[in-house]
CSV table of C-alpha atoms and ligand atoms in Angstrom, one decimal:
chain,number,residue,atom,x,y,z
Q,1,UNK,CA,-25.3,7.9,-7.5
Q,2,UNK,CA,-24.6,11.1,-9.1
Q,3,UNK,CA,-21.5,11.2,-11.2
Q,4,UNK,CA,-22.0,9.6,-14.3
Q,5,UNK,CA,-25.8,9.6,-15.4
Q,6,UNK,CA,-26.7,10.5,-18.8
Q,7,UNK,CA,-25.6,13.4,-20.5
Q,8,UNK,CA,-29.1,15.1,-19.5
Q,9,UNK,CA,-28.5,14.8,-15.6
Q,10,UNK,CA,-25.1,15.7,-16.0
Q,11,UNK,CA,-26.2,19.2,-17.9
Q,12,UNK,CA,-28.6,20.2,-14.7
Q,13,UNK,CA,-25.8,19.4,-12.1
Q,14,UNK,CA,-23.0,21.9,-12.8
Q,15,UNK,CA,-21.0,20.8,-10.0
Q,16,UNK,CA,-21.2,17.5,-11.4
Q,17,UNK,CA,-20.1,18.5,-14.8
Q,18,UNK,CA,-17.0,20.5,-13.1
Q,19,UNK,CA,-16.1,16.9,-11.4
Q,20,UNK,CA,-16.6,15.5,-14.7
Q,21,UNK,CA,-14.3,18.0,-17.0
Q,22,UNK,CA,-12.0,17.8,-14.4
Q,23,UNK,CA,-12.1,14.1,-14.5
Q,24,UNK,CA,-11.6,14.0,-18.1
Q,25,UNK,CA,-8.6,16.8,-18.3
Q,26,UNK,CA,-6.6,15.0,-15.8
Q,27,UNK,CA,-7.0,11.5,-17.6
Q,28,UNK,CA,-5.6,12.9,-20.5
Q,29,UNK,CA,-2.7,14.4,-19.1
Q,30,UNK,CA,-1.7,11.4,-17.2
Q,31,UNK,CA,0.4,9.8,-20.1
Q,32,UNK,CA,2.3,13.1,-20.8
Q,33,UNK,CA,2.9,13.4,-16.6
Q,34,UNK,CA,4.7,9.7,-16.6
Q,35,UNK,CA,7.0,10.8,-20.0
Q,36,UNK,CA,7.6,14.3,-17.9
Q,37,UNK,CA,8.7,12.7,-14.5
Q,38,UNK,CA,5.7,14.5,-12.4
Q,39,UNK,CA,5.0,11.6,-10.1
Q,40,UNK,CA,7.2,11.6,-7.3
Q,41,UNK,CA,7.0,8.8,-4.4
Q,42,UNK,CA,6.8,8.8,-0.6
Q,43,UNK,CA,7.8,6.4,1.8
Q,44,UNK,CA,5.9,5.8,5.1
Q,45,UNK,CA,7.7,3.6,7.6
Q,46,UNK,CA,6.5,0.3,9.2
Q,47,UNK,CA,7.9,-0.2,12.8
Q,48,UNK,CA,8.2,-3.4,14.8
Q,49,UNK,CA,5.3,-2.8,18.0
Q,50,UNK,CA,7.9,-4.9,19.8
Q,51,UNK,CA,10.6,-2.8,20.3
Q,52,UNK,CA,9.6,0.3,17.6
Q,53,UNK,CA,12.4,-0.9,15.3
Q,54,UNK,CA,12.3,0.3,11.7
Q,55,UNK,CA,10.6,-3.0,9.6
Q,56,UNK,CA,10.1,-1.6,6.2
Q,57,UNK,CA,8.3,1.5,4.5
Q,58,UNK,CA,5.8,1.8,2.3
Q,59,UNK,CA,6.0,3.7,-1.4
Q,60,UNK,CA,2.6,6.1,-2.0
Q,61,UNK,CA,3.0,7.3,-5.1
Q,62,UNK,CA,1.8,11.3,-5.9
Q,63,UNK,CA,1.2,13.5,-8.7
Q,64,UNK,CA,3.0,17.2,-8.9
Q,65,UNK,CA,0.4,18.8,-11.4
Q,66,UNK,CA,2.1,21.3,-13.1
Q,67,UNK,CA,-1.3,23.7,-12.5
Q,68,UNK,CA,-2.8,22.0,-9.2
Q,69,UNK,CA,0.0,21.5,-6.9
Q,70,UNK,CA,0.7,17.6,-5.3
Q,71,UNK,CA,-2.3,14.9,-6.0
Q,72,UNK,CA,-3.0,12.3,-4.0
Q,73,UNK,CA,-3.2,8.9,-4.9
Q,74,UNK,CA,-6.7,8.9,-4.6
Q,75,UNK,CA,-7.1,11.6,-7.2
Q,76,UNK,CA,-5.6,9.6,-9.5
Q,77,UNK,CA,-5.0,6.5,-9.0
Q,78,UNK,CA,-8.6,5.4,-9.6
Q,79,UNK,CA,-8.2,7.1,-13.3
Q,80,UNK,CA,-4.9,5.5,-14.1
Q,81,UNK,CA,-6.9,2.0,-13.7
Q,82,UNK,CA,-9.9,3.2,-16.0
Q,83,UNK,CA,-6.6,3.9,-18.8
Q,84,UNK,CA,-4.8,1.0,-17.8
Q,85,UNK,CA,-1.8,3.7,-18.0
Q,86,UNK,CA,-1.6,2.1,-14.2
Q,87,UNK,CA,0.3,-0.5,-15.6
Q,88,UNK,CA,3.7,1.5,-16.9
Q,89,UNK,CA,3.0,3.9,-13.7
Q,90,UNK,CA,2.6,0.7,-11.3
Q,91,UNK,CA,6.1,-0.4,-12.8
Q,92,UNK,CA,7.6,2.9,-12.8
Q,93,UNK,CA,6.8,3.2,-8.9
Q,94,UNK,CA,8.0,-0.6,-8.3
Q,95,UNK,CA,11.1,0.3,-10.2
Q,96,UNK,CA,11.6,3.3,-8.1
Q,97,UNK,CA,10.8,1.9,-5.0
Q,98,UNK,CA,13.0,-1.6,-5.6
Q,99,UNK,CA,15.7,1.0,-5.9
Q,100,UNK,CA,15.2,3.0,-3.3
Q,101,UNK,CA,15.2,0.1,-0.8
Q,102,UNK,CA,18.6,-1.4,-2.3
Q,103,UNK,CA,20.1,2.0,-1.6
Q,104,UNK,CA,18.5,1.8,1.8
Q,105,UNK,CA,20.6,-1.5,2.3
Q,106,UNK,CA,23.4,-0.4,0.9
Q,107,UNK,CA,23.3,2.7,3.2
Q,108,UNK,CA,22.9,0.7,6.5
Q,109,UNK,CA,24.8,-2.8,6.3
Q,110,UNK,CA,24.7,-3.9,9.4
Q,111,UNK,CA,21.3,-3.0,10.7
Q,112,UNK,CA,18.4,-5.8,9.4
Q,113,UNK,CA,17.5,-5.0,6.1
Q,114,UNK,CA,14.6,-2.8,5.5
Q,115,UNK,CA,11.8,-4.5,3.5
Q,116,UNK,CA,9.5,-2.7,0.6
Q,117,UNK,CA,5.8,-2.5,0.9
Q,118,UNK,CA,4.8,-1.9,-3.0
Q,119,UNK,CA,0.7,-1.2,-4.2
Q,120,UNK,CA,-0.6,-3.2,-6.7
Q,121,UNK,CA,-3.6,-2.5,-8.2
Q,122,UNK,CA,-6.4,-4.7,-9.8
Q,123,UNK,CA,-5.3,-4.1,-13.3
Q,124,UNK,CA,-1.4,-4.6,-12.4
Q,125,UNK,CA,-2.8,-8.2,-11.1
Q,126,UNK,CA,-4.6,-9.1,-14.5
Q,127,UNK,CA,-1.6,-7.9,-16.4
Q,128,UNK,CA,0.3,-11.3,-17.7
Q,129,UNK,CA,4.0,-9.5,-17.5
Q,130,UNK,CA,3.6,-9.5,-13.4
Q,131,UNK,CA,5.6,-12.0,-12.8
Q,132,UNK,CA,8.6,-11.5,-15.1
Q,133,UNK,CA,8.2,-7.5,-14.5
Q,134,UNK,CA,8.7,-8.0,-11.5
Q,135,UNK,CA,11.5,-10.4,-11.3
Q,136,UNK,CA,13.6,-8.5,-13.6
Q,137,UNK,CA,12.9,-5.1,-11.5
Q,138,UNK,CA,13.9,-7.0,-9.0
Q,139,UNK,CA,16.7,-8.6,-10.7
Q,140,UNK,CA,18.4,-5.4,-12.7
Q,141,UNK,CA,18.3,-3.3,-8.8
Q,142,UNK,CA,20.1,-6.4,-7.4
Q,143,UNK,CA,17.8,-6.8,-4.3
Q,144,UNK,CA,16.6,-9.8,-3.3
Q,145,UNK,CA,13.1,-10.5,-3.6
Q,146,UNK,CA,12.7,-11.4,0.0
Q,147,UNK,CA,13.0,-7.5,0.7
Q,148,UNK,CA,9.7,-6.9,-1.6
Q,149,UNK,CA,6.1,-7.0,-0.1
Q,150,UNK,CA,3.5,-6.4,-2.6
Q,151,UNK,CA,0.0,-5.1,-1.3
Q,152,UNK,CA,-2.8,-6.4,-2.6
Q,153,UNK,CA,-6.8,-5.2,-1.4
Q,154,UNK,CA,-9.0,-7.4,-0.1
Q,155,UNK,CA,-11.6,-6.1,-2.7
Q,156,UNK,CA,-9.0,-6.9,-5.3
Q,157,UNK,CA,-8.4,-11.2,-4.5
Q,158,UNK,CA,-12.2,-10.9,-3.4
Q,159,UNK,CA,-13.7,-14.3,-5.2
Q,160,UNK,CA,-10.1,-14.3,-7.3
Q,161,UNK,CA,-10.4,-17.6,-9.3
Q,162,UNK,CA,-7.2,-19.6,-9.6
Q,163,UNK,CA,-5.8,-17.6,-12.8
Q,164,UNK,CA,-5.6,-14.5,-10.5
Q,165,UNK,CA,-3.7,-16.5,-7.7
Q,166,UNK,CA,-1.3,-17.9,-9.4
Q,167,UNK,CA,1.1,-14.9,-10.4
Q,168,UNK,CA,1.0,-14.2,-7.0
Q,169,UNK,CA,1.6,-17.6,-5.8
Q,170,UNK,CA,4.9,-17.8,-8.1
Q,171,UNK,CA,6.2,-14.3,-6.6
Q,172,UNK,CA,5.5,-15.8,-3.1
Q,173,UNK,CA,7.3,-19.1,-4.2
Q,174,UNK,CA,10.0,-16.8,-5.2
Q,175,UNK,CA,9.8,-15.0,-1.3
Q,176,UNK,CA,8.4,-11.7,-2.2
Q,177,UNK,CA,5.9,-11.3,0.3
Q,178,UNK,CA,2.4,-10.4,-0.2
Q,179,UNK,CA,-0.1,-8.8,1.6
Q,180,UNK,CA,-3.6,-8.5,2.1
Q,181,UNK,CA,-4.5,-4.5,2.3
Q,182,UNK,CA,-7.0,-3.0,3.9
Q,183,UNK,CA,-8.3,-6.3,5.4
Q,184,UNK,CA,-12.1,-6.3,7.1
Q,185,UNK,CA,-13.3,-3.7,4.8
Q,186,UNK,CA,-14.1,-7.0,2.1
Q,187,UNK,CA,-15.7,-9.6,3.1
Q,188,UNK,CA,-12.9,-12.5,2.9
Q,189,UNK,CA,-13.6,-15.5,4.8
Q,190,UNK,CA,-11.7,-18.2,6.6
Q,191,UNK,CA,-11.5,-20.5,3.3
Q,192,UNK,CA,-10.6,-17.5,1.5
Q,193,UNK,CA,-7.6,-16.8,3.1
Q,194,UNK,CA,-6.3,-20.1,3.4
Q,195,UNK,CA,-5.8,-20.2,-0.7
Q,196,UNK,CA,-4.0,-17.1,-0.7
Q,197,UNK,CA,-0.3,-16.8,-1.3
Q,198,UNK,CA,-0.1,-14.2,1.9
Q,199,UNK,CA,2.4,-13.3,4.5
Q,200,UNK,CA,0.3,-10.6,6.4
Q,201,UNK,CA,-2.8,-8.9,6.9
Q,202,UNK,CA,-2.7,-5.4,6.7
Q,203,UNK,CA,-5.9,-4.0,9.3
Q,204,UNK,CA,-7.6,-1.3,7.9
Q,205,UNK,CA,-7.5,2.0,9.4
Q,206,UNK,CA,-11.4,1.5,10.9
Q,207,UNK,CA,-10.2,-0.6,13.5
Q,208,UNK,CA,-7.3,0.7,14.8
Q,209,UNK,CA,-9.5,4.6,15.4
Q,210,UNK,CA,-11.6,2.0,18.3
Q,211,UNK,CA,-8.2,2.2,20.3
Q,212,UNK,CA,-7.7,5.7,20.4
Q,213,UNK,CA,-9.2,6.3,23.8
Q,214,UNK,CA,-8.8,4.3,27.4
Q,215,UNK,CA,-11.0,2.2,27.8
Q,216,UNK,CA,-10.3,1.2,24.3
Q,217,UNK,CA,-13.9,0.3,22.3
Q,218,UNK,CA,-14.7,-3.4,23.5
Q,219,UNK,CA,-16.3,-4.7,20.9
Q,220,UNK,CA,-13.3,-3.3,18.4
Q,221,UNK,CA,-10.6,-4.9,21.3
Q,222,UNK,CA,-12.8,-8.6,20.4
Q,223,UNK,CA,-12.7,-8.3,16.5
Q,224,UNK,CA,-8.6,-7.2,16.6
Q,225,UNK,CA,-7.6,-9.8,18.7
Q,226,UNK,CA,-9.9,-12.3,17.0
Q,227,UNK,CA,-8.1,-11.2,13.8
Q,228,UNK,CA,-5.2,-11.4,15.3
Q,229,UNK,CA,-5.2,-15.0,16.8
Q,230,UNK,CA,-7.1,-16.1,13.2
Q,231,UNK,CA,-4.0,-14.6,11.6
Q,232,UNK,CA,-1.6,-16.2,13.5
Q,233,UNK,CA,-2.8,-19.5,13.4
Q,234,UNK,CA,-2.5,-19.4,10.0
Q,235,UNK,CA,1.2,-18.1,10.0
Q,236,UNK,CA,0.3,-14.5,9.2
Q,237,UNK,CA,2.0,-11.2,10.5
Q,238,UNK,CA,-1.0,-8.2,11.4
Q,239,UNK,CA,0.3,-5.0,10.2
Q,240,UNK,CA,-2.1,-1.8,12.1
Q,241,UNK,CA,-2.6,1.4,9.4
Q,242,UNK,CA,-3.4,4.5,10.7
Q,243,UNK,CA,-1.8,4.6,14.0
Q,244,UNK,CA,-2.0,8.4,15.1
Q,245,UNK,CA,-1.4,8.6,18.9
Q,246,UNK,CA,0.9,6.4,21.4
Q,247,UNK,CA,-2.4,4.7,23.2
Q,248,UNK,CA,-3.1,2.9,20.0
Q,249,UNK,CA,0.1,1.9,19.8
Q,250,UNK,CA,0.2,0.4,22.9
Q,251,UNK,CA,-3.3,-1.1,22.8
Q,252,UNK,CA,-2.3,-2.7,19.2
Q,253,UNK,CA,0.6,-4.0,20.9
Q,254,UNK,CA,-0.6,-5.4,23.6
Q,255,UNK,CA,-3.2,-7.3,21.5
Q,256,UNK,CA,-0.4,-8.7,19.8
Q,257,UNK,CA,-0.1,-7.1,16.4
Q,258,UNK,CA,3.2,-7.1,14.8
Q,259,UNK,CA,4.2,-4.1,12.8
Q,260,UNK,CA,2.4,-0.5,12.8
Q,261,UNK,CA,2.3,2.5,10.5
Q,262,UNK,CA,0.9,5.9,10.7
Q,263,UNK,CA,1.3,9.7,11.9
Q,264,UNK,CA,2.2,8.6,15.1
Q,265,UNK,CA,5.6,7.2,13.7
Q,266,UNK,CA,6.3,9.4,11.0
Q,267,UNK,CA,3.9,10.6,7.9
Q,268,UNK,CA,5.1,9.2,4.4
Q,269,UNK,CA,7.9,11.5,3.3
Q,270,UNK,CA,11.2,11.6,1.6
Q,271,UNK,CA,13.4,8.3,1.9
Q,272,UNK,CA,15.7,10.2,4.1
Q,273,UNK,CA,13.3,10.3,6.6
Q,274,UNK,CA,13.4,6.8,7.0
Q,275,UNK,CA,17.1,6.6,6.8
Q,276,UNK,CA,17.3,8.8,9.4
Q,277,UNK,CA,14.4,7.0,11.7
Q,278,UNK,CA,16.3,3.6,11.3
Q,279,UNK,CA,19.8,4.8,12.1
Q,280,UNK,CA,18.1,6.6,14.7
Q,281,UNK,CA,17.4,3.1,17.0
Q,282,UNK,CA,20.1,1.2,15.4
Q,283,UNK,CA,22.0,3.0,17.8
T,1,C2E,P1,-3.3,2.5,1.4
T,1,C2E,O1,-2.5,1.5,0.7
T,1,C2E,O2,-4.3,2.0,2.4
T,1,C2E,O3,-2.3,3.5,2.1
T,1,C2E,C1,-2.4,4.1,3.3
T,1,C2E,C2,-2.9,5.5,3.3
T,1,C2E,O4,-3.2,5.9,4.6
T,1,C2E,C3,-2.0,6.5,2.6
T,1,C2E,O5,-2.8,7.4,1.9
T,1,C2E,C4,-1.3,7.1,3.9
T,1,C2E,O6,-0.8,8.4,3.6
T,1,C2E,C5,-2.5,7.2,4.8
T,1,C2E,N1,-2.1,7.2,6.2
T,1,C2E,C6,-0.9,6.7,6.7
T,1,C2E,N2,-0.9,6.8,8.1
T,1,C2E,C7,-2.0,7.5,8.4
T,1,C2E,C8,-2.6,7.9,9.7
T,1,C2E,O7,-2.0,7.7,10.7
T,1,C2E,N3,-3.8,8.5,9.7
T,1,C2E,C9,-4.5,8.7,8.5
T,1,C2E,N4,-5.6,9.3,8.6
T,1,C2E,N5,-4.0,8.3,7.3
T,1,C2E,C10,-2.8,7.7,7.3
T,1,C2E,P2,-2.4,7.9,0.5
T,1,C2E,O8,-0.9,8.1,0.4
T,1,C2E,O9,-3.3,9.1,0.2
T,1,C2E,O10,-2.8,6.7,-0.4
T,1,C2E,C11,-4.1,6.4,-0.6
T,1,C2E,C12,-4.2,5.1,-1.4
T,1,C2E,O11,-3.8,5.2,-2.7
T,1,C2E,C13,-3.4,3.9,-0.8
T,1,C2E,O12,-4.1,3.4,0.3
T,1,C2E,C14,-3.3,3.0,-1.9
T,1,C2E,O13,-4.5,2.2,-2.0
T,1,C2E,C15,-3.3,3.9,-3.1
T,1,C2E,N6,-1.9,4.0,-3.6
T,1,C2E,C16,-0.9,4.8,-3.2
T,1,C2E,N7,0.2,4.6,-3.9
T,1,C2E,C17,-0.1,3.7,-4.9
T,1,C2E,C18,0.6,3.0,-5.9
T,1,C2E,O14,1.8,3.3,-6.2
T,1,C2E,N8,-0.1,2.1,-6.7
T,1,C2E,C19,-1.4,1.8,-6.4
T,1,C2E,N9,-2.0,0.9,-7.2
T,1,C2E,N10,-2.1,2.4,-5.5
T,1,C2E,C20,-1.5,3.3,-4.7
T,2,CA,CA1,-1.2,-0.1,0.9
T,3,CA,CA1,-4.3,0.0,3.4
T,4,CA,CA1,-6.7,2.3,2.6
């Protein structure tokens, strides 16, 4: 309600206009930060609530500002959209990330393979190269696009017409997996779902804070496993976010979801964390 207004609000709210400048200054240094290398990625692992096996990890890109320190994605992200400079920095991170998970494979042979969990923002989505990016990344990093999930938000597909499917629908034809994030914050329906290209449903982070605590919230324990058995029937794994403590693990398990990630397992770090976690239970 307060950040952009007119130019006379904005003059009697100096905090505002801070936000603002700040705003603008980092927009304009975001084409110079992909030339320079400044963005760096993260890898968060997903892990199997069945027997805590290493499933996959997920890339979260940052932003080492040569004057501010590490941004977050949310300090950023949202700008890189307004630019459309999301697009080169969406394939950049894709690119990184296909690679990273080929050396992964490469690294562990025998163990299952560790899949990719890639964002993809709206813009990315409207972009008409998607599909052939994406192929080629895939393609020139020699892994197989079965070990590629692309996230998508709910808020994103929300009311997507049949143009918007369709890319997706290919890459899913192809096997890369896609999946809905941040599911229940939107407002998808049954019908919805059902025309999506999607292989899981990624549960927001509200619903998985109800579990923290035994007894775990009852009304939360109804909407997960209601979720849950919705998502199954239609063929759908549940990935939890924001798992921070073993109880929710073990309620989230119980209530048959399928993969978690969050503190509780390991923040998003280096990819030799994850090496290190999956060699850890291979064993
Ligand atoms: P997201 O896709 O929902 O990613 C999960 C966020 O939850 C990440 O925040 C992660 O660090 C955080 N998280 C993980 N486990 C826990 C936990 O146990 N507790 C809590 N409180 N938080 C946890 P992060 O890295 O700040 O990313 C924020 C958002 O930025 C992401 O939300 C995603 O929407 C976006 N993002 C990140 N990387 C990319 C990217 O490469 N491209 C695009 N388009 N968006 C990205
Ligand atoms: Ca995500
Ligand atoms: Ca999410
Ligand atoms: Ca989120």
């Amino acid at each position: 309600a307060k950040a952009a207004g007119g130019n006379r609000y904005a003059l009697s709210d100096p905090e505002a206009d801070i936000r603002a400048i700040s705003r603008h200054s980092l927009t304009n240094s975001l084409p110079t930060a992909l030339e320079r290398g400044e963005f760096f990625i993260e890898y968060q692992p997903l892990v199997r609530l069945s027997d805590g096996s290493v499933h996959g990890a997920e890339a979260l890109v940052r932003w080492c500002h040569p004057l501010r320190g590490v941004l977050g994605p949310d300090q950023f992200i949202p700008l890189a959209e307004n630019t459309g400079l999301i697009v080169p920095l969406g394939r950049w991170v894709l690119e990184q990330a296909v690679r990273q998970a080929r050396t992964w494979q490469l690294e562990q042979r025998d163990a299952r393979p560790v899949l990719i969990n890639v964002n993809l923002s709206p813009a990315q989505l409207h972009h008409p190269g998607l599909v052939t990016d994406t192929l080629q990344v895939l393609r020139e990093a020699e892994l197989e696009p079965t070990a590629l999930c692309l996230e998508v938000t709910e808020s994103a597909l929300i009311g997507a017409e049949e143009d918007l499917l369709r890319p997706l629908r290919q890459l899913a034809d192809l096997g890369v997996a896609i999946a809905l994030d941040d599911f229940g914050t939107g407002y998808s329906n049954l019908a919805n779902l059902r025309r999506m290209p999607l292989s899981t449903l990624k549960l927001d982070r509200s619903f998985t804070r109800g579990m923290q605590h035994t007894p775990a919230d009852p009304v939360d324990i109804k909407i997960v496993e209601g979720i849950v058995s919705l998502a199954h029937t239609l063929d759908l794994d549940v990935t939890v976010e924001g798992v921070e403590t073993g109880m929710q693990a073990e309620h989230l398990r119980v209530l048959g979801c399928d993969t978690a990630q969050g503190w509780y397992y390991a923040r998003p770090g280096p990819p030799e964390q994850l090496h290190s976690l999956s060699l850890a239970d291979a064993t």
